[in-house]
Amino acid sequence: MALQFLVDGLAMLAIMSSVSGVAAACTREGLFAASQSYILAQASGSISALNLSTSFSYQENNKPIDIKRGMLLQPLKIDLNRSTADTAACASYTLLISSSGPKPYILSPPQPAPSSLTPKKTLGYLQKENWWPLNTTQQAGVTRELLKKYGDAYLDMWTDPKAADSISWGKECERVEGSQYTNPCGKSLPRGGSKTNNGNRRYVIDETLGSVDVLCSFDSLGSLPDSHEIRVEGGTVRYVHTVTV
Ligand SMILES: *[C@@H]1O[C@H](CO)[C@@H](O)[C@H](O)[C@H]1NC(C)=O
Ligand SMILES: *[C@@H]1O[C@H](CO)[C@@H](O)[C@H](O)[C@H]1NC(C)=O
Ligand SMILES: *[C@@H]1O[C@H](CO)[C@@H](O)[C@H](O)[C@H]1NC(C)=O
């Protein structure tokens, strides 16, 4: 089992968990139950309730560290949590937002909050979103392959000038990066420019929710630990979220 945390230094945390070799846990219920245990651990700052296997590994911002020195030991008031489940890969993804609390992020090294980012704004945007399972109309065209393709094409936009046009952007597409909000998403997109591909991609694909999350190293702009999450409705992109360290 592997737990991977991304902490953007201000408002958002992205958590990816992969469980391997435990078929029984690879149901939506099992994966969501595991996600709940990470959320509760983070809220309480205690890992004692986590069911960690002997092969457990932990990463924070793409670096292996001792879980006992990590983010989970800092209790956080959690204002929003949302999880997705990938039963084929036996993995889950959780997005957490904490916009309050005395010292929400104690990272090593400590990161000052950029004044242009306001967690309350981010929280406001994400709270308005609809993340119900796709209904039958919205499911049209949404396959595992399409979700993977969009996740990859999104990350390829910085290196491949054609990638942006290989994605079908919804008219109502909304993008939240930090507390920056863009609507429609397709309005301003990167079209190549960098020679370095965004690498180390790890995926959580949830066809029920129409979502793909890719944890990666954002190498096109300089090895930044990064998470991009996309929701697709009826084959077109509806939401994009970015957590970049
Ligand atoms: C902990 O994980 C093991 C192996 O996946 C599973 O059999 C057991 O039921 C889990 N225990 C709890 C309390 O979730
Ligand atoms: C996570 O979100 C759900 C609603 O989506 C809420 O019921 C639950 O209390 C939240 N958990 C925490 C620890 O904030
Ligand atoms: C699915 O949801 C969309 C958006 O809310 C709605 O326009 C559509 O009518 C719904 N379709 C079904 C079959 O419920």
mmCIF file of C-alpha atoms and ligand atoms in Angstrom:
data_model
loop_
_atom_site.group_PDB
_atom_site.id
_atom_site.type_symbol
_atom_site.label_atom_id
_atom_site.label_comp_id
_atom_site.label_asym_id
_atom_site.label_seq_id
_atom_site.Cartn_x
_atom_site.Cartn_y
_atom_site.Cartn_z
ATOM 1 C CA MET A 1 0.000 0.000 0.000
ATOM 2 C CA ALA A 2 1.211 3.491 -0.837
ATOM 3 C CA LEU A 3 0.006 6.840 0.446
ATOM 4 C CA GLN A 4 1.030 9.935 -1.491
ATOM 5 C CA PHE A 5 0.334 13.402 -0.190
ATOM 6 C CA LEU A 6 0.600 16.666 -2.040
ATOM 7 C CA VAL A 7 0.343 19.806 0.039
ATOM 8 C CA ASP A 8 0.190 23.107 -1.796
ATOM 9 C CA GLY A 9 1.361 25.189 1.146
ATOM 10 C CA LEU A 10 -1.905 26.974 1.601
ATOM 11 C CA ALA A 11 -5.332 25.635 0.987
ATOM 12 C CA MET A 12 -5.362 22.275 -0.626
ATOM 13 C CA LEU A 13 -4.151 18.761 -0.109
ATOM 14 C CA ALA A 14 -4.330 15.992 -2.640
ATOM 15 C CA ILE A 15 -4.037 12.454 -1.350
ATOM 16 C CA MET A 16 -3.568 9.430 -3.528
ATOM 17 C CA SER A 17 -3.652 5.985 -2.043
ATOM 18 C CA SER A 18 -2.979 2.752 -3.833
ATOM 19 C CA VAL A 19 -3.641 -0.585 -2.283
ATOM 20 C CA SER A 20 -2.193 -3.580 -4.033
ATOM 21 C CA GLY A 21 -2.910 -7.237 -3.670
ATOM 22 C CA VAL A 22 -5.991 -6.849 -1.493
ATOM 23 C CA ALA A 23 -8.884 -7.720 -3.793
ATOM 24 C CA ALA A 24 -11.415 -7.448 -0.979
ATOM 25 C CA ALA A 25 -10.684 -3.763 -0.434
ATOM 26 C CA CYS A 26 -10.937 -2.874 -4.128
ATOM 27 C CA THR A 27 -14.630 -2.045 -4.139
ATOM 28 C CA ARG A 28 -15.941 1.522 -4.183
ATOM 29 C CA GLU A 29 -17.090 1.039 -0.590
ATOM 30 C CA GLY A 30 -13.706 -0.310 0.504
ATOM 31 C CA LEU A 31 -11.792 2.487 -1.231
ATOM 32 C CA PHE A 32 -14.075 5.218 0.142
ATOM 33 C CA ALA A 33 -13.794 3.705 3.633
ATOM 34 C CA ALA A 34 -10.002 3.875 3.328
ATOM 35 C CA SER A 35 -10.275 7.521 2.167
ATOM 36 C CA GLN A 36 -12.436 8.339 5.178
ATOM 37 C CA SER A 37 -9.747 6.947 7.459
ATOM 38 C CA TYR A 38 -7.108 9.294 5.950
ATOM 39 C CA ILE A 39 -9.455 12.256 6.255
ATOM 40 C CA LEU A 40 -10.132 11.458 9.908
ATOM 41 C CA ALA A 41 -6.419 10.907 10.560
ATOM 42 C CA GLN A 42 -5.633 14.309 9.031
ATOM 43 C CA ALA A 43 -8.437 15.987 10.985
ATOM 44 C CA SER A 44 -7.194 14.533 14.267
ATOM 45 C CA GLY A 45 -3.458 14.582 13.529
ATOM 46 C CA SER A 46 -3.199 10.938 14.457
ATOM 47 C CA ILE A 47 -2.285 7.940 12.364
ATOM 48 C CA SER A 48 -3.193 5.383 15.008
ATOM 49 C CA ALA A 49 -6.509 4.535 13.341
ATOM 50 C CA LEU A 50 -4.963 3.944 9.914
ATOM 51 C CA ASN A 51 -4.914 0.382 8.724
ATOM 52 C CA LEU A 52 -1.389 0.368 7.288
ATOM 53 C CA SER A 53 -0.091 -2.814 5.719
ATOM 54 C CA THR A 54 3.419 -4.106 6.275
ATOM 55 C CA SER A 55 4.431 -3.050 2.755
ATOM 56 C CA PHE A 56 3.271 0.494 3.448
ATOM 57 C CA SER A 57 5.106 3.414 1.829
ATOM 58 C CA TYR A 58 4.573 7.140 2.250
ATOM 59 C CA GLN A 59 5.425 10.101 0.052
ATOM 60 C CA GLU A 60 4.911 13.784 0.518
ATOM 61 C CA ASN A 61 5.284 16.140 -2.418
ATOM 62 C CA ASN A 62 6.784 13.306 -4.477
ATOM 63 C CA LYS A 63 9.453 12.454 -1.883
ATOM 64 C CA PRO A 64 9.495 9.399 0.366
ATOM 65 C CA ILE A 65 9.504 10.441 4.024
ATOM 66 C CA ASP A 66 8.672 8.908 7.391
ATOM 67 C CA ILE A 67 4.914 9.209 7.901
ATOM 68 C CA LYS A 68 5.601 10.168 11.538
ATOM 69 C CA ARG A 69 7.343 13.332 10.325
ATOM 70 C CA GLY A 70 4.689 14.168 7.784
ATOM 71 C CA MET A 71 1.629 16.266 7.229
ATOM 72 C CA LEU A 72 -0.753 13.736 8.753
ATOM 73 C CA LEU A 73 0.582 14.474 12.226
ATOM 74 C CA GLN A 74 -0.617 18.086 11.969
ATOM 75 C CA PRO A 75 -4.309 18.232 12.873
ATOM 76 C CA LEU A 76 -6.206 20.246 10.285
ATOM 77 C CA LYS A 77 -9.667 21.709 10.366
ATOM 78 C CA ILE A 78 -11.082 20.316 7.163
ATOM 79 C CA ASP A 79 -13.576 22.477 5.314
ATOM 80 C CA LEU A 80 -14.054 20.270 2.280
ATOM 81 C CA ASN A 81 -13.257 16.691 1.430
ATOM 82 C CA ARG A 82 -14.084 14.789 -1.712
ATOM 83 C CA SER A 83 -12.866 11.383 -2.851
ATOM 84 C CA THR A 84 -12.866 9.353 -6.030
ATOM 85 C CA ALA A 85 -12.264 5.630 -6.416
ATOM 86 C CA ASP A 86 -10.534 3.575 -9.085
ATOM 87 C CA THR A 87 -11.558 -0.042 -8.588
ATOM 88 C CA ALA A 88 -9.464 -1.278 -11.535
ATOM 89 C CA ALA A 89 -6.253 0.207 -10.144
ATOM 90 C CA CYS A 90 -7.359 -0.271 -6.528
ATOM 91 C CA ALA A 91 -6.594 3.350 -5.764
ATOM 92 C CA SER A 92 -8.368 6.359 -4.356
ATOM 93 C CA TYR A 93 -7.933 10.098 -4.603
ATOM 94 C CA THR A 94 -8.975 12.611 -1.969
ATOM 95 C CA LEU A 95 -9.030 16.372 -2.154
ATOM 96 C CA LEU A 96 -8.993 18.263 1.133
ATOM 97 C CA ILE A 97 -9.306 21.967 1.723
ATOM 98 C CA SER A 98 -8.564 23.667 4.983
ATOM 99 C CA SER A 99 -9.064 27.391 4.919
ATOM 100 C CA SER A 100 -8.706 28.017 8.630
ATOM 101 C CA GLY A 101 -6.913 26.801 11.715
ATOM 102 C CA PRO A 102 -4.050 28.505 13.528
ATOM 103 C CA LYS A 103 -1.125 26.974 11.630
ATOM 104 C CA PRO A 104 -2.641 24.885 8.916
ATOM 105 C CA TYR A 105 0.529 23.961 7.082
ATOM 106 C CA ILE A 106 3.725 23.159 8.811
ATOM 107 C CA LEU A 107 5.899 21.891 6.059
ATOM 108 C CA SER A 108 9.536 21.239 5.907
ATOM 109 C CA PRO A 109 10.900 23.711 4.990
ATOM 110 C CA PRO A 110 8.095 26.033 6.116
ATOM 111 C CA GLN A 111 6.370 27.696 3.176
ATOM 112 C CA PRO A 112 5.061 31.228 3.486
ATOM 113 C CA ALA A 113 1.575 31.602 2.049
ATOM 114 C CA PRO A 114 1.629 33.588 -1.187
ATOM 115 C CA SER A 115 -0.586 36.585 -0.526
ATOM 116 C CA SER A 116 -2.345 36.280 -3.882
ATOM 117 C CA LEU A 117 -3.899 32.952 -2.915
ATOM 118 C CA THR A 118 -6.871 32.915 -0.636
ATOM 119 C CA PRO A 119 -8.099 29.546 0.608
ATOM 120 C CA LYS A 120 -11.582 30.887 1.274
ATOM 121 C CA LYS A 121 -11.960 31.749 -2.404
ATOM 122 C CA THR A 122 -10.831 28.280 -3.461
ATOM 123 C CA LEU A 123 -13.227 26.737 -0.981
ATOM 124 C CA GLY A 124 -16.066 28.886 -2.314
ATOM 125 C CA TYR A 125 -15.496 27.744 -5.901
ATOM 126 C CA LEU A 126 -15.233 24.063 -5.044
ATOM 127 C CA GLN A 127 -18.242 24.050 -2.741
ATOM 128 C CA LYS A 128 -20.420 25.175 -5.636
ATOM 129 C CA GLU A 129 -19.437 22.251 -7.828
ATOM 130 C CA ASN A 130 -21.650 19.277 -8.489
ATOM 131 C CA TRP A 131 -19.839 15.985 -8.029
ATOM 132 C CA TRP A 132 -22.769 13.616 -8.090
ATOM 133 C CA PRO A 133 -22.260 10.399 -10.042
ATOM 134 C CA LEU A 134 -22.837 11.001 -13.750
ATOM 135 C CA ASN A 135 -26.430 10.403 -14.826
ATOM 136 C CA THR A 136 -27.150 8.402 -17.987
ATOM 137 C CA THR A 137 -26.997 11.489 -20.258
ATOM 138 C CA GLN A 138 -23.683 12.602 -18.776
ATOM 139 C CA GLN A 139 -22.197 9.098 -19.022
ATOM 140 C CA ALA A 140 -22.383 9.180 -22.830
ATOM 141 C CA GLY A 141 -18.874 8.941 -24.241
ATOM 142 C CA VAL A 142 -17.198 8.797 -20.828
ATOM 143 C CA THR A 143 -14.927 5.752 -20.812
ATOM 144 C CA ARG A 144 -11.844 4.873 -18.851
ATOM 145 C CA GLU A 145 -9.797 5.361 -22.042
ATOM 146 C CA LEU A 146 -11.222 8.838 -22.651
ATOM 147 C CA LEU A 147 -10.546 9.912 -19.057
ATOM 148 C CA LYS A 148 -6.949 8.671 -19.246
ATOM 149 C CA LYS A 149 -6.519 10.383 -22.620
ATOM 150 C CA TYR A 150 -7.793 13.731 -21.295
ATOM 151 C CA GLY A 151 -5.625 13.461 -18.187
ATOM 152 C CA ASP A 152 -2.573 12.876 -20.358
ATOM 153 C CA ALA A 153 -3.488 15.460 -23.003
ATOM 154 C CA TYR A 154 -3.948 18.071 -20.284
ATOM 155 C CA LEU A 155 -0.425 17.495 -18.966
ATOM 156 C CA ASP A 156 0.945 17.393 -22.525
ATOM 157 C CA MET A 157 -0.301 20.916 -23.342
ATOM 158 C CA TRP A 158 2.936 22.454 -22.086
ATOM 159 C CA THR A 159 5.060 20.407 -24.490
ATOM 160 C CA ASP A 160 2.726 19.504 -27.372
ATOM 161 C CA PRO A 161 1.115 22.419 -29.255
ATOM 162 C CA LYS A 162 -1.675 20.094 -30.511
ATOM 163 C CA ALA A 163 -2.683 18.676 -27.118
ATOM 164 C CA ALA A 164 -5.115 21.484 -26.184
ATOM 165 C CA ASP A 165 -7.262 20.848 -29.255
ATOM 166 C CA SER A 166 -7.397 17.091 -28.633
ATOM 167 C CA ILE A 167 -9.602 17.769 -25.597
ATOM 168 C CA SER A 168 -13.288 18.599 -25.923
ATOM 169 C CA TRP A 169 -13.873 21.571 -23.596
ATOM 170 C CA GLY A 170 -17.364 22.029 -22.191
ATOM 171 C CA LYS A 171 -19.037 25.427 -22.647
ATOM 172 C CA GLU A 172 -19.389 25.620 -18.869
ATOM 173 C CA CYS A 173 -15.920 24.339 -18.083
ATOM 174 C CA GLU A 174 -14.493 25.830 -14.874
ATOM 175 C CA ARG A 175 -10.860 25.675 -13.786
ATOM 176 C CA VAL A 176 -9.578 26.329 -10.269
ATOM 177 C CA GLU A 177 -5.809 26.633 -9.775
ATOM 178 C CA GLY A 178 -4.982 27.755 -6.272
ATOM 179 C CA SER A 179 -7.577 30.486 -5.884
ATOM 180 C CA GLN A 180 -7.481 31.455 -9.552
ATOM 181 C CA TYR A 181 -10.728 30.805 -11.356
ATOM 182 C CA THR A 182 -11.104 30.537 -15.136
ATOM 183 C CA ASN A 183 -14.376 30.066 -17.025
ATOM 184 C CA PRO A 184 -14.540 28.781 -19.691
ATOM 185 C CA CYS A 185 -11.435 26.594 -19.312
ATOM 186 C CA GLY A 186 -10.770 26.460 -23.045
ATOM 187 C CA LYS A 187 -10.273 30.233 -23.239
ATOM 188 C CA SER A 188 -6.595 30.429 -22.344
ATOM 189 C CA LEU A 189 -4.553 27.268 -22.715
ATOM 190 C CA PRO A 190 -0.852 26.489 -23.054
ATOM 191 C CA ARG A 191 0.203 25.410 -26.536
ATOM 192 C CA GLY A 192 3.617 23.858 -26.167
ATOM 193 C CA GLY A 193 6.768 25.797 -25.447
ATOM 194 C CA SER A 194 8.535 23.498 -23.002
ATOM 195 C CA LYS A 195 10.835 20.666 -24.042
ATOM 196 C CA THR A 196 10.410 18.666 -20.849
ATOM 197 C CA ASN A 197 7.429 16.370 -20.508
ATOM 198 C CA ASN A 198 5.480 16.338 -17.243
ATOM 199 C CA GLY A 199 6.574 13.012 -15.801
ATOM 200 C CA ASN A 200 6.031 10.451 -13.043
ATOM 201 C CA ARG A 201 2.284 10.267 -13.778
ATOM 202 C CA ARG A 202 0.070 8.300 -11.413
ATOM 203 C CA TYR A 203 -3.663 7.998 -12.178
ATOM 204 C CA VAL A 204 -6.916 7.546 -10.323
ATOM 205 C CA ILE A 205 -9.721 7.082 -12.848
ATOM 206 C CA ASP A 206 -13.333 6.976 -11.668
ATOM 207 C CA GLU A 207 -15.843 6.342 -14.472
ATOM 208 C CA THR A 208 -18.813 6.662 -12.102
ATOM 209 C CA LEU A 209 -17.892 10.247 -11.231
ATOM 210 C CA GLY A 210 -16.386 10.946 -14.668
ATOM 211 C CA SER A 211 -13.075 11.922 -13.148
ATOM 212 C CA VAL A 212 -9.385 11.432 -13.623
ATOM 213 C CA ASP A 213 -6.720 12.655 -11.248
ATOM 214 C CA VAL A 214 -3.074 12.599 -12.236
ATOM 215 C CA LEU A 215 -0.380 13.106 -9.676
ATOM 216 C CA CYS A 216 2.830 14.057 -11.452
ATOM 217 C CA SER A 217 6.045 15.949 -11.459
ATOM 218 C CA PHE A 218 5.382 19.153 -13.359
ATOM 219 C CA ASP A 219 8.743 19.027 -15.111
ATOM 220 C CA SER A 220 7.768 21.329 -17.979
ATOM 221 C CA LEU A 221 7.991 24.243 -15.542
ATOM 222 C CA GLY A 222 10.570 22.809 -13.143
ATOM 223 C CA SER A 223 9.914 19.555 -11.234
ATOM 224 C CA LEU A 224 6.964 20.855 -9.218
ATOM 225 C CA PRO A 225 4.933 18.214 -7.361
ATOM 226 C CA ASP A 226 1.501 18.523 -8.944
ATOM 227 C CA SER A 227 -2.010 17.095 -9.072
ATOM 228 C CA HIS A 228 -4.467 17.734 -11.908
ATOM 229 C CA GLU A 229 -8.029 16.548 -11.543
ATOM 230 C CA ILE A 230 -10.554 16.668 -14.377
ATOM 231 C CA ARG A 231 -14.279 15.886 -14.394
ATOM 232 C CA VAL A 232 -15.865 15.019 -17.728
ATOM 233 C CA GLU A 233 -19.631 15.173 -18.336
ATOM 234 C CA GLY A 234 -21.038 13.817 -21.612
ATOM 235 C CA GLY A 235 -17.578 13.624 -23.153
ATOM 236 C CA THR A 236 -16.650 17.263 -22.499
ATOM 237 C CA VAL A 237 -14.584 18.719 -19.672
ATOM 238 C CA ARG A 238 -16.626 20.315 -16.874
ATOM 239 C CA TYR A 239 -14.124 20.957 -14.044
ATOM 240 C CA VAL A 240 -10.342 21.162 -13.707
ATOM 241 C CA HIS A 241 -8.511 21.474 -10.391
ATOM 242 C CA THR A 242 -4.846 21.968 -9.886
ATOM 243 C CA VAL A 243 -2.839 21.473 -6.717
ATOM 244 C CA THR A 244 0.763 22.523 -7.322
ATOM 245 C CA VAL A 245 3.453 22.745 -4.692
HETATM 246 C C1 LIG B 1 -7.219 -3.824 7.544
HETATM 247 O O1 LIG B 1 -6.714 -4.331 6.306
HETATM 248 C C2 LIG B 1 -6.793 -5.751 6.209
HETATM 249 C C3 LIG B 1 -6.084 -6.165 4.931
HETATM 250 O O2 LIG B 1 -6.485 -5.344 3.881
HETATM 251 C C4 LIG B 1 -8.262 -6.164 6.228
HETATM 252 O O3 LIG B 1 -8.367 -7.555 6.136
HETATM 253 C C5 LIG B 1 -8.884 -5.683 7.546
HETATM 254 O O4 LIG B 1 -10.266 -5.939 7.530
HETATM 255 C C6 LIG B 1 -8.677 -4.178 7.702
HETATM 256 N N1 LIG B 1 -9.141 -3.768 9.026
HETATM 257 C C7 LIG B 1 -9.899 -2.686 9.212
HETATM 258 C C8 LIG B 1 -10.246 -2.370 10.631
HETATM 259 O O5 LIG B 1 -10.283 -1.974 8.302
HETATM 260 C C1 LIG B 2 -16.248 14.916 4.555
HETATM 261 O O1 LIG B 2 -17.331 15.378 3.733
HETATM 262 C C2 LIG B 2 -18.600 14.815 4.047
HETATM 263 C C3 LIG B 2 -19.600 15.390 3.081
HETATM 264 O O2 LIG B 2 -19.173 15.259 1.772
HETATM 265 C C4 LIG B 2 -18.980 15.146 5.470
HETATM 266 O O3 LIG B 2 -20.191 14.511 5.786
HETATM 267 C C5 LIG B 2 -17.874 14.697 6.422
HETATM 268 O O4 LIG B 2 -18.179 15.102 7.726
HETATM 269 C C6 LIG B 2 -16.534 15.281 6.018
HETATM 270 N N1 LIG B 2 -15.473 14.766 6.890
HETATM 271 C C7 LIG B 2 -14.678 15.567 7.622
HETATM 272 C C8 LIG B 2 -13.670 14.878 8.480
HETATM 273 O O5 LIG B 2 -14.720 16.783 7.570
HETATM 274 C C1 LIG B 3 -28.453 14.671 -16.289
HETATM 275 O O1 LIG B 3 -28.051 15.887 -15.672
HETATM 276 C C2 LIG B 3 -28.071 17.010 -16.550
HETATM 277 C C3 LIG B 3 -27.474 18.185 -15.812
HETATM 278 O O2 LIG B 3 -28.060 18.372 -14.583
HETATM 279 C C4 LIG B 3 -29.491 17.253 -17.015
HETATM 280 O O3 LIG B 3 -29.525 18.341 -17.914
HETATM 281 C C5 LIG B 3 -30.012 15.996 -17.701
HETATM 282 O O4 LIG B 3 -31.361 16.178 -18.062
HETATM 283 C C6 LIG B 3 -29.895 14.786 -16.774
HETATM 284 N N1 LIG B 3 -30.276 13.575 -17.505
HETATM 285 C C7 LIG B 3 -30.976 12.588 -16.924
HETATM 286 C C8 LIG B 3 -31.274 11.400 -17.770
HETATM 287 O O5 LIG B 3 -31.373 12.661 -15.760
#
